[in-house]
Amino acid sequence: MIELNKQDMIDLLYGCAVLGTGGGGKIEHGFDIMKEDFEKGRALKLAALDEIPDDAYITIPYGCGAPAAVGAELPPELARLPKVDASAVIAFQELEKEIGQKFFAVSSAELGGMNTAEALHIACLLGIPLADGDPAGRSVPELSQSTFYMKGLPSDPMAVVTKFGEVMIFRNMIDDLRIETLVRAISMVSGDDISVCDHPMTGKQYREAIVPGAISYALKIGRLLRQAKENGSDAASAIASEMDGEVLFRGTVTDIPWELRDGFQFGDICLDGSGEYAGDKYRITFKNENIASYKNERLDVTVPDLICMIDKNGDPMTTPDFSVGDEMNVIVLPAPEIWKCKEGLEIFGPRHFGIDADYVPFAERERF
């Protein structure tokens, strides 16, 4: 195992925020989650997949809700309720009780500035390793958009804890689609921000079902981001070049119509081009995460490829935490291979989101 220090963890969270494709939570909230770990100088153990014993247990802690709702003022009927500070830890411990096993390690549920921090914090606090894998390799809007779902691994038993300390254990669930409906409903009546711990499984099951090396991948991106900022170079170009991606567009935000609906954040990011893109327009559609992009209203890039946003200072941008007039660099990174198979595209391809087009990897698309 390797040990990550504070700077490594900061780089990792920045890399995860880039890979969050607009979702995965604000990195500032990730730093809030990690504040005690940083202050107390806790280290993070990163476990390679072959360092997790076949019969050891692993679980996945994460937050569920709408990114815009995290930290937002609660309505009166919820503001009166008592709050807890460690709902993710409570969920972890309640799931251990439920299955009668101690967890050897934790895994991120997706790569995002806040959601990955949930796993980092539990690993640091309890002194257990973080596995170098992820069941998405990015952020995704729906619970069923997971390599675990593709591989037929059940989510339950699972623990759900609200920010008010209410604990629910789910058993005998029909499938992840049903779980999505129920967990999303709980989130919607709990301030759109709850903690979940699910998919208790053995190391052998985990290795066979995830995107390997996902944490190391995010860490490399975070380091590239920091080094570019330190050198005064262009972070978007550096990441695109080193990680087999491409700069899609540079421009200024002109509009960002969005709404909170059914527990998700839906909307568009509209841009006017600058520099070599002057005279062109770009539009990104999102459902929590960026789903598709259009150049001059022609479809350009879709999921499962990653449409990532970086501001003029080289920082990752999360939706809707920017304003009209902000400068944005849009890059694309290749989707993990597992998402490109038939089963992956059925649950996380463009047609799943109502786009009448088949997935074409960005490197193979028609240029215009």
mmCIF file of C-alpha atoms in Angstrom:
data_model
loop_
_atom_site.group_PDB
_atom_site.id
_atom_site.type_symbol
_atom_site.label_atom_id
_atom_site.label_comp_id
_atom_site.label_asym_id
_atom_site.label_seq_id
_atom_site.Cartn_x
_atom_site.Cartn_y
_atom_site.Cartn_z
ATOM 1 C CA MET A 1 0.000 0.000 0.000
ATOM 2 C CA ILE A 2 1.086 3.564 -0.526
ATOM 3 C CA GLU A 3 0.446 6.406 1.898
ATOM 4 C CA LEU A 4 -1.018 9.671 0.647
ATOM 5 C CA ASN A 5 -0.222 12.865 2.540
ATOM 6 C CA LYS A 6 -2.316 16.029 2.780
ATOM 7 C CA GLN A 7 -1.100 17.443 -0.563
ATOM 8 C CA ASP A 8 -1.780 14.120 -2.272
ATOM 9 C CA MET A 9 -5.327 14.096 -0.913
ATOM 10 C CA ILE A 10 -5.899 17.694 -2.008
ATOM 11 C CA ASP A 11 -4.627 16.820 -5.498
ATOM 12 C CA LEU A 12 -6.864 13.757 -5.508
ATOM 13 C CA LEU A 13 -9.963 15.775 -4.656
ATOM 14 C CA TYR A 14 -9.167 18.300 -7.387
ATOM 15 C CA GLY A 15 -8.752 15.479 -9.891
ATOM 16 C CA CYS A 16 -12.039 13.952 -8.773
ATOM 17 C CA ALA A 17 -13.745 17.342 -9.147
ATOM 18 C CA VAL A 18 -12.550 17.527 -12.780
ATOM 19 C CA LEU A 19 -13.843 13.992 -13.388
ATOM 20 C CA GLY A 20 -17.131 14.935 -11.718
ATOM 21 C CA THR A 21 -18.203 16.495 -15.051
ATOM 22 C CA GLY A 22 -20.080 19.223 -13.224
ATOM 23 C CA GLY A 23 -21.466 16.937 -10.522
ATOM 24 C CA GLY A 24 -20.061 14.913 -7.656
ATOM 25 C CA GLY A 25 -20.398 17.831 -5.251
ATOM 26 C CA LYS A 26 -18.453 21.048 -4.711
ATOM 27 C CA ILE A 27 -14.822 20.569 -3.813
ATOM 28 C CA GLU A 28 -15.264 23.090 -0.989
ATOM 29 C CA HIS A 29 -17.710 20.672 0.627
ATOM 30 C CA GLY A 30 -15.168 17.900 0.111
ATOM 31 C CA PHE A 31 -12.599 19.967 1.991
ATOM 32 C CA ASP A 32 -15.159 20.562 4.750
ATOM 33 C CA ILE A 33 -15.592 16.790 5.081
ATOM 34 C CA MET A 34 -11.807 16.346 5.244
ATOM 35 C CA LYS A 35 -11.127 19.332 7.546
ATOM 36 C CA GLU A 36 -10.585 17.277 10.690
ATOM 37 C CA ASP A 37 -8.388 14.780 8.827
ATOM 38 C CA PHE A 38 -6.160 17.584 7.565
ATOM 39 C CA GLU A 39 -6.011 19.320 10.937
ATOM 40 C CA LYS A 40 -5.024 16.121 12.733
ATOM 41 C CA GLY A 41 -2.495 15.116 10.081
ATOM 42 C CA ARG A 42 -4.153 11.829 9.202
ATOM 43 C CA ALA A 43 -2.694 9.905 6.280
ATOM 44 C CA LEU A 44 -4.615 7.909 3.686
ATOM 45 C CA LYS A 45 -3.642 4.370 2.761
ATOM 46 C CA LEU A 46 -4.301 3.584 -0.900
ATOM 47 C CA ALA A 47 -4.623 -0.135 -1.579
ATOM 48 C CA ALA A 48 -3.864 -1.662 -4.955
ATOM 49 C CA LEU A 49 -6.540 -4.142 -5.946
ATOM 50 C CA ASP A 50 -4.279 -7.154 -5.424
ATOM 51 C CA GLU A 51 -3.684 -6.006 -1.825
ATOM 52 C CA ILE A 52 -7.322 -6.585 -0.888
ATOM 53 C CA PRO A 53 -7.798 -10.198 0.278
ATOM 54 C CA ASP A 54 -10.361 -12.253 -1.607
ATOM 55 C CA ASP A 55 -12.479 -12.825 1.498
ATOM 56 C CA ALA A 56 -12.124 -9.352 3.032
ATOM 57 C CA TYR A 57 -15.165 -7.089 2.969
ATOM 58 C CA ILE A 58 -15.401 -3.700 1.305
ATOM 59 C CA THR A 59 -18.224 -1.152 1.068
ATOM 60 C CA ILE A 60 -19.076 2.073 -0.718
ATOM 61 C CA PRO A 61 -20.042 5.244 1.221
ATOM 62 C CA TYR A 62 -21.404 8.277 -0.642
ATOM 63 C CA GLY A 63 -23.799 11.184 -0.608
ATOM 64 C CA CYS A 64 -27.016 11.204 -2.614
ATOM 65 C CA GLY A 65 -29.049 14.236 -3.656
ATOM 66 C CA ALA A 66 -28.847 17.289 -5.863
ATOM 67 C CA PRO A 67 -25.508 19.168 -5.905
ATOM 68 C CA ALA A 68 -27.155 22.577 -5.555
ATOM 69 C CA ALA A 69 -28.897 21.491 -2.357
ATOM 70 C CA VAL A 70 -25.770 20.621 -0.347
ATOM 71 C CA GLY A 71 -25.244 23.348 2.226
ATOM 72 C CA ALA A 72 -28.389 25.195 1.135
ATOM 73 C CA GLU A 73 -30.816 26.659 3.643
ATOM 74 C CA LEU A 74 -33.404 24.120 4.749
ATOM 75 C CA PRO A 75 -37.155 24.743 4.566
ATOM 76 C CA PRO A 76 -38.817 25.452 7.945
ATOM 77 C CA GLU A 77 -40.223 21.943 8.368
ATOM 78 C CA LEU A 78 -36.672 20.542 8.173
ATOM 79 C CA ALA A 79 -34.772 23.403 9.808
ATOM 80 C CA ARG A 80 -36.406 22.526 13.137
ATOM 81 C CA LEU A 81 -34.873 19.021 13.164
ATOM 82 C CA PRO A 82 -31.660 18.151 15.041
ATOM 83 C CA LYS A 83 -28.547 17.681 12.874
ATOM 84 C CA VAL A 84 -25.679 15.183 12.974
ATOM 85 C CA ASP A 85 -22.170 15.849 11.678
ATOM 86 C CA ALA A 86 -21.151 12.359 10.588
ATOM 87 C CA SER A 87 -24.061 10.779 8.747
ATOM 88 C CA ALA A 88 -21.692 8.917 6.378
ATOM 89 C CA VAL A 89 -19.802 7.346 9.295
ATOM 90 C CA ILE A 90 -23.103 6.374 10.917
ATOM 91 C CA ALA A 91 -24.178 4.671 7.687
ATOM 92 C CA PHE A 92 -20.851 2.784 7.524
ATOM 93 C CA GLN A 93 -21.122 1.553 11.105
ATOM 94 C CA GLU A 94 -24.783 0.597 10.790
ATOM 95 C CA LEU A 95 -24.002 -1.500 7.708
ATOM 96 C CA GLU A 96 -21.220 -3.304 9.592
ATOM 97 C CA LYS A 97 -23.773 -4.183 12.277
ATOM 98 C CA GLU A 98 -26.252 -5.346 9.647
ATOM 99 C CA ILE A 99 -23.896 -7.788 7.901
ATOM 100 C CA GLY A 100 -21.962 -8.818 11.021
ATOM 101 C CA GLN A 101 -18.599 -8.109 9.390
ATOM 102 C CA LYS A 102 -15.886 -5.488 9.789
ATOM 103 C CA PHE A 103 -14.939 -3.753 6.548
ATOM 104 C CA PHE A 104 -11.310 -4.106 5.460
ATOM 105 C CA ALA A 105 -11.491 -1.133 3.076
ATOM 106 C CA VAL A 106 -13.790 1.384 1.468
ATOM 107 C CA SER A 107 -14.268 2.389 -2.143
ATOM 108 C CA SER A 108 -15.455 5.599 -3.696
ATOM 109 C CA ALA A 109 -18.914 5.389 -5.240
ATOM 110 C CA GLU A 110 -18.034 7.858 -7.965
ATOM 111 C CA LEU A 111 -15.326 10.414 -8.643
ATOM 112 C CA GLY A 112 -16.365 13.867 -7.477
ATOM 113 C CA GLY A 113 -15.029 16.661 -5.312
ATOM 114 C CA MET A 114 -17.439 15.932 -2.450
ATOM 115 C CA ASN A 115 -18.611 12.364 -2.946
ATOM 116 C CA THR A 116 -15.115 10.877 -3.085
ATOM 117 C CA ALA A 117 -14.265 12.835 0.072
ATOM 118 C CA GLU A 118 -16.873 10.775 1.939
ATOM 119 C CA ALA A 119 -14.806 7.627 1.311
ATOM 120 C CA LEU A 120 -11.503 9.413 2.029
ATOM 121 C CA HIS A 121 -12.778 10.710 5.361
ATOM 122 C CA ILE A 122 -14.003 7.323 6.548
ATOM 123 C CA ALA A 123 -10.731 5.697 5.477
ATOM 124 C CA CYS A 124 -8.662 8.347 7.311
ATOM 125 C CA LEU A 125 -10.868 8.416 10.406
ATOM 126 C CA LEU A 126 -11.031 4.643 10.868
ATOM 127 C CA GLY A 127 -7.502 3.898 9.633
ATOM 128 C CA ILE A 128 -8.608 1.564 6.850
ATOM 129 C CA PRO A 129 -7.469 1.616 3.210
ATOM 130 C CA LEU A 130 -9.152 3.238 0.238
ATOM 131 C CA ALA A 131 -9.279 0.855 -2.726
ATOM 132 C CA ASP A 132 -7.760 2.022 -6.008
ATOM 133 C CA GLY A 133 -10.921 1.472 -8.007
ATOM 134 C CA ASP A 134 -14.322 3.005 -8.656
ATOM 135 C CA PRO A 135 -17.639 1.679 -10.020
ATOM 136 C CA ALA A 136 -18.068 4.627 -12.394
ATOM 137 C CA GLY A 137 -14.678 6.192 -13.145
ATOM 138 C CA ARG A 138 -16.436 9.584 -13.071
ATOM 139 C CA SER A 139 -19.625 11.031 -11.543
ATOM 140 C CA VAL A 140 -23.034 9.744 -12.623
ATOM 141 C CA PRO A 141 -26.553 10.977 -11.823
ATOM 142 C CA GLU A 142 -28.354 7.685 -11.129
ATOM 143 C CA LEU A 143 -27.571 4.950 -8.596
ATOM 144 C CA SER A 144 -28.029 2.241 -11.236
ATOM 145 C CA GLN A 145 -25.311 3.788 -13.423
ATOM 146 C CA SER A 146 -22.656 1.650 -11.842
ATOM 147 C CA THR A 147 -20.406 -1.174 -12.968
ATOM 148 C CA PHE A 148 -21.779 -3.120 -10.009
ATOM 149 C CA TYR A 149 -25.234 -2.957 -11.589
ATOM 150 C CA MET A 150 -23.780 -4.085 -14.908
ATOM 151 C CA LYS A 151 -22.129 -7.056 -13.183
ATOM 152 C CA GLY A 152 -25.273 -7.999 -11.278
ATOM 153 C CA LEU A 153 -23.931 -7.277 -7.775
ATOM 154 C CA PRO A 154 -26.725 -6.295 -5.377
ATOM 155 C CA SER A 155 -26.692 -2.948 -3.580
ATOM 156 C CA ASP A 156 -28.401 -4.304 -0.506
ATOM 157 C CA PRO A 157 -28.257 -4.620 2.373
ATOM 158 C CA MET A 158 -27.635 -0.907 2.515
ATOM 159 C CA ALA A 159 -27.753 1.817 5.131
ATOM 160 C CA VAL A 160 -29.312 5.223 4.476
ATOM 161 C CA VAL A 161 -28.848 8.048 6.984
ATOM 162 C CA THR A 162 -30.297 11.549 6.762
ATOM 163 C CA LYS A 163 -28.451 14.647 7.998
ATOM 164 C CA PHE A 164 -30.851 14.489 10.953
ATOM 165 C CA GLY A 165 -29.452 11.127 12.081
ATOM 166 C CA GLU A 166 -32.381 8.987 10.926
ATOM 167 C CA VAL A 167 -31.217 5.475 10.004
ATOM 168 C CA MET A 168 -32.849 3.163 7.473
ATOM 169 C CA ILE A 169 -31.665 -0.315 6.473
ATOM 170 C CA PHE A 170 -32.764 -1.613 3.070
ATOM 171 C CA ARG A 171 -33.003 -5.370 2.513
ATOM 172 C CA ASN A 172 -34.497 -7.621 -0.137
ATOM 173 C CA MET A 173 -34.526 -4.891 -2.767
ATOM 174 C CA ILE A 174 -35.824 -5.804 -6.216
ATOM 175 C CA ASP A 175 -33.098 -4.052 -8.206
ATOM 176 C CA ASP A 176 -31.092 -0.824 -8.429
ATOM 177 C CA LEU A 177 -33.830 0.914 -10.397
ATOM 178 C CA ARG A 178 -36.228 0.394 -7.503
ATOM 179 C CA ILE A 179 -33.540 1.481 -5.051
ATOM 180 C CA GLU A 180 -33.011 4.667 -7.096
ATOM 181 C CA THR A 181 -36.709 5.502 -6.732
ATOM 182 C CA LEU A 182 -36.808 4.895 -2.993
ATOM 183 C CA VAL A 183 -33.494 6.515 -2.060
ATOM 184 C CA ARG A 184 -34.223 9.528 -4.262
ATOM 185 C CA ALA A 185 -37.596 9.938 -2.542
ATOM 186 C CA ILE A 186 -35.920 9.897 0.886
ATOM 187 C CA SER A 187 -33.430 12.483 -0.331
ATOM 188 C CA MET A 188 -36.180 14.743 -1.649
ATOM 189 C CA VAL A 189 -37.910 14.887 1.752
ATOM 190 C CA SER A 190 -34.595 15.275 3.628
ATOM 191 C CA GLY A 191 -33.105 18.403 2.112
ATOM 192 C CA ASP A 192 -31.818 16.630 -1.020
ATOM 193 C CA ASP A 193 -28.722 15.528 0.875
ATOM 194 C CA ILE A 194 -28.397 12.093 2.518
ATOM 195 C CA SER A 195 -25.621 9.574 3.188
ATOM 196 C CA VAL A 196 -25.641 6.024 1.866
ATOM 197 C CA CYS A 197 -23.425 3.002 2.431
ATOM 198 C CA ASP A 198 -24.087 0.023 0.183
ATOM 199 C CA HIS A 199 -22.723 -2.866 -1.899
ATOM 200 C CA PRO A 200 -21.038 -4.825 0.890
ATOM 201 C CA MET A 201 -18.919 -7.354 -0.995
ATOM 202 C CA THR A 202 -15.732 -9.374 -0.878
ATOM 203 C CA GLY A 203 -12.419 -8.251 -2.331
ATOM 204 C CA LYS A 204 -12.762 -10.856 -5.078
ATOM 205 C CA GLN A 205 -16.187 -9.571 -6.100
ATOM 206 C CA TYR A 206 -14.943 -5.991 -6.030
ATOM 207 C CA ARG A 207 -11.909 -6.607 -8.257
ATOM 208 C CA GLU A 208 -14.065 -8.250 -10.905
ATOM 209 C CA ALA A 209 -16.598 -5.421 -11.110
ATOM 210 C CA ILE A 210 -14.919 -2.007 -11.041
ATOM 211 C CA VAL A 211 -12.875 0.465 -13.059
ATOM 212 C CA PRO A 212 -9.340 -0.394 -11.894
ATOM 213 C CA GLY A 213 -6.854 2.339 -11.019
ATOM 214 C CA ALA A 214 -9.525 5.054 -10.925
ATOM 215 C CA ILE A 215 -8.127 6.768 -7.825
ATOM 216 C CA SER A 216 -4.592 6.846 -9.246
ATOM 217 C CA TYR A 217 -6.052 8.287 -12.451
ATOM 218 C CA ALA A 218 -7.793 11.089 -10.560
ATOM 219 C CA LEU A 219 -4.654 11.776 -8.538
ATOM 220 C CA LYS A 220 -2.625 12.210 -11.726
ATOM 221 C CA ILE A 221 -5.155 14.711 -13.071
ATOM 222 C CA GLY A 222 -5.099 16.645 -9.813
ATOM 223 C CA ARG A 223 -1.319 16.854 -9.906
ATOM 224 C CA LEU A 224 -1.375 18.047 -13.514
ATOM 225 C CA LEU A 225 -3.876 20.718 -12.522
ATOM 226 C CA ARG A 226 -1.743 21.950 -9.626
ATOM 227 C CA GLN A 227 1.510 21.905 -11.603
ATOM 228 C CA ALA A 228 -0.081 23.854 -14.460
ATOM 229 C CA LYS A 229 -1.306 26.510 -12.016
ATOM 230 C CA GLU A 230 2.118 26.703 -10.349
ATOM 231 C CA ASN A 231 3.827 27.067 -13.731
ATOM 232 C CA GLY A 232 1.309 29.573 -15.040
ATOM 233 C CA SER A 233 0.423 27.249 -17.925
ATOM 234 C CA ASP A 234 -2.961 26.213 -19.301
ATOM 235 C CA ALA A 235 -4.438 23.482 -17.098
ATOM 236 C CA ALA A 236 -7.105 22.471 -19.624
ATOM 237 C CA SER A 237 -4.537 21.863 -22.362
ATOM 238 C CA ALA A 238 -2.186 20.049 -19.979
ATOM 239 C CA ILE A 239 -4.867 17.605 -18.835
ATOM 240 C CA ALA A 240 -6.245 17.042 -22.330
ATOM 241 C CA SER A 241 -2.767 16.381 -23.712
ATOM 242 C CA GLU A 242 -1.536 14.066 -20.956
ATOM 243 C CA MET A 243 -4.773 12.100 -20.512
ATOM 244 C CA ASP A 244 -5.661 11.433 -24.180
ATOM 245 C CA GLY A 245 -8.400 14.034 -24.182
ATOM 246 C CA GLU A 246 -9.228 17.100 -26.231
ATOM 247 C CA VAL A 247 -10.065 20.748 -25.657
ATOM 248 C CA LEU A 248 -13.630 21.147 -26.967
ATOM 249 C CA PHE A 249 -14.309 24.832 -26.444
ATOM 250 C CA ARG A 250 -13.265 28.021 -24.696
ATOM 251 C CA GLY A 251 -15.758 30.742 -24.024
ATOM 252 C CA THR A 252 -17.902 32.798 -21.674
ATOM 253 C CA VAL A 253 -21.069 31.662 -19.932
ATOM 254 C CA THR A 254 -24.071 33.514 -21.355
ATOM 255 C CA ASP A 255 -26.903 31.622 -19.656
ATOM 256 C CA ILE A 256 -27.467 28.654 -17.349
ATOM 257 C CA PRO A 257 -31.169 27.830 -17.171
ATOM 258 C CA TRP A 258 -31.733 24.985 -14.700
ATOM 259 C CA GLU A 259 -34.264 23.536 -12.299
ATOM 260 C CA LEU A 260 -34.401 21.103 -9.420
ATOM 261 C CA ARG A 261 -36.826 18.336 -10.415
ATOM 262 C CA ASP A 262 -37.485 14.828 -9.111
ATOM 263 C CA GLY A 263 -34.367 14.981 -6.953
ATOM 264 C CA PHE A 264 -32.095 15.910 -9.894
ATOM 265 C CA GLN A 265 -30.676 19.114 -11.246
ATOM 266 C CA PHE A 266 -31.532 19.598 -14.960
ATOM 267 C CA GLY A 267 -30.421 22.372 -17.281
ATOM 268 C CA ASP A 268 -28.118 23.819 -19.910
ATOM 269 C CA ILE A 269 -24.855 25.747 -19.895
ATOM 270 C CA CYS A 270 -24.668 28.192 -22.803
ATOM 271 C CA LEU A 271 -21.353 29.642 -23.977
ATOM 272 C CA ASP A 272 -20.120 32.201 -26.502
ATOM 273 C CA GLY A 273 -16.715 31.336 -27.928
ATOM 274 C CA SER A 274 -13.503 33.258 -27.372
ATOM 275 C CA GLY A 275 -10.083 33.173 -29.025
ATOM 276 C CA GLU A 276 -10.027 30.553 -31.764
ATOM 277 C CA TYR A 277 -13.671 29.763 -30.940
ATOM 278 C CA ALA A 278 -14.898 33.337 -31.393
ATOM 279 C CA GLY A 279 -18.160 33.438 -33.346
ATOM 280 C CA ASP A 280 -19.134 29.911 -32.250
ATOM 281 C CA LYS A 281 -21.599 28.867 -29.581
ATOM 282 C CA TYR A 282 -21.514 25.856 -27.303
ATOM 283 C CA ARG A 283 -24.175 24.283 -25.117
ATOM 284 C CA ILE A 284 -23.834 21.585 -22.469
ATOM 285 C CA THR A 285 -26.891 19.732 -21.167
ATOM 286 C CA PHE A 286 -26.791 18.200 -17.709
ATOM 287 C CA LYS A 287 -28.681 15.953 -15.330
ATOM 288 C CA ASN A 288 -26.566 16.614 -12.241
ATOM 289 C CA GLU A 289 -23.590 15.689 -14.467
ATOM 290 C CA ASN A 290 -22.819 16.834 -18.026
ATOM 291 C CA ILE A 291 -24.603 14.495 -20.434
ATOM 292 C CA ALA A 292 -24.066 15.961 -23.920
ATOM 293 C CA SER A 293 -22.613 19.000 -25.642
ATOM 294 C CA TYR A 294 -23.564 20.833 -28.828
ATOM 295 C CA LYS A 295 -21.439 23.109 -30.990
ATOM 296 C CA ASN A 296 -23.586 25.591 -32.898
ATOM 297 C CA GLU A 297 -26.509 23.284 -31.998
ATOM 298 C CA ARG A 298 -24.948 20.214 -33.634
ATOM 299 C CA LEU A 299 -24.355 17.268 -31.320
ATOM 300 C CA ASP A 300 -20.669 17.119 -30.458
ATOM 301 C CA VAL A 301 -19.938 14.798 -27.503
ATOM 302 C CA THR A 302 -22.092 12.548 -25.291
ATOM 303 C CA VAL A 303 -21.821 10.267 -22.292
ATOM 304 C CA PRO A 304 -20.173 8.051 -21.405
ATOM 305 C CA ASP A 305 -17.235 10.290 -22.495
ATOM 306 C CA LEU A 306 -16.452 12.897 -19.838
ATOM 307 C CA ILE A 307 -17.310 16.538 -20.566
ATOM 308 C CA CYS A 308 -15.245 18.438 -17.994
ATOM 309 C CA MET A 309 -15.150 22.163 -17.170
ATOM 310 C CA ILE A 310 -12.172 24.196 -15.942
ATOM 311 C CA ASP A 311 -12.229 27.922 -15.211
ATOM 312 C CA LYS A 312 -9.723 30.573 -16.261
ATOM 313 C CA ASN A 313 -7.751 30.036 -13.046
ATOM 314 C CA GLY A 314 -7.331 26.328 -13.692
ATOM 315 C CA ASP A 315 -9.955 25.183 -11.161
ATOM 316 C CA PRO A 316 -12.677 22.601 -11.859
ATOM 317 C CA MET A 317 -16.180 24.029 -12.252
ATOM 318 C CA THR A 318 -19.266 22.387 -10.755
ATOM 319 C CA THR A 319 -22.850 23.123 -11.736
ATOM 320 C CA PRO A 320 -24.553 25.475 -10.930
ATOM 321 C CA ASP A 321 -21.722 27.145 -9.016
ATOM 322 C CA PHE A 322 -20.781 29.691 -11.668
ATOM 323 C CA SER A 323 -22.363 32.768 -13.181
ATOM 324 C CA VAL A 324 -23.062 34.501 -16.470
ATOM 325 C CA GLY A 325 -19.820 36.093 -17.625
ATOM 326 C CA ASP A 326 -17.528 33.414 -16.176
ATOM 327 C CA GLU A 327 -14.871 32.060 -18.508
ATOM 328 C CA MET A 328 -14.928 28.320 -19.111
ATOM 329 C CA ASN A 329 -12.617 25.814 -20.788
ATOM 330 C CA VAL A 330 -14.414 22.636 -21.840
ATOM 331 C CA ILE A 331 -12.418 19.442 -22.309
ATOM 332 C CA VAL A 332 -13.359 15.845 -22.983
ATOM 333 C CA LEU A 333 -11.713 12.741 -21.554
ATOM 334 C CA PRO A 334 -12.265 9.173 -22.740
ATOM 335 C CA ALA A 335 -14.821 6.996 -21.003
ATOM 336 C CA PRO A 336 -13.612 3.902 -19.163
ATOM 337 C CA GLU A 337 -13.799 0.961 -21.547
ATOM 338 C CA ILE A 338 -16.420 -0.859 -19.488
ATOM 339 C CA TRP A 339 -18.995 1.852 -20.271
ATOM 340 C CA LYS A 340 -18.605 1.327 -24.022
ATOM 341 C CA CYS A 341 -20.058 -2.192 -24.059
ATOM 342 C CA LYS A 342 -23.687 -2.846 -24.969
ATOM 343 C CA GLU A 343 -24.814 -3.158 -21.337
ATOM 344 C CA GLY A 344 -22.961 -0.005 -20.349
ATOM 345 C CA LEU A 345 -24.501 2.088 -23.110
ATOM 346 C CA GLU A 346 -27.982 0.833 -22.260
ATOM 347 C CA ILE A 347 -27.794 2.446 -18.825
ATOM 348 C CA PHE A 348 -25.357 5.292 -19.494
ATOM 349 C CA GLY A 349 -25.411 6.047 -23.205
ATOM 350 C CA PRO A 350 -27.071 9.024 -24.907
ATOM 351 C CA ARG A 351 -30.337 7.206 -25.652
ATOM 352 C CA HIS A 352 -30.873 6.534 -21.936
ATOM 353 C CA PHE A 353 -31.148 10.327 -21.533
ATOM 354 C CA GLY A 354 -33.537 10.806 -24.441
ATOM 355 C CA ILE A 355 -30.928 11.827 -27.025
ATOM 356 C CA ASP A 356 -31.736 10.382 -30.441
ATOM 357 C CA ALA A 357 -28.203 9.360 -31.341
ATOM 358 C CA ASP A 358 -25.864 6.453 -30.832
ATOM 359 C CA TYR A 359 -22.680 6.882 -28.822
ATOM 360 C CA VAL A 360 -19.614 7.736 -30.882
ATOM 361 C CA PRO A 361 -16.289 8.010 -28.985
ATOM 362 C CA PHE A 362 -15.135 11.617 -29.226
ATOM 363 C CA ALA A 363 -11.921 10.680 -31.027
ATOM 364 C CA GLU A 364 -13.984 9.068 -33.822
ATOM 365 C CA ARG A 365 -16.693 11.681 -34.223
ATOM 366 C CA GLU A 366 -17.202 13.864 -37.281
ATOM 367 C CA ARG A 367 -15.413 17.205 -36.968
ATOM 368 C CA PHE A 368 -17.170 20.422 -37.909
#
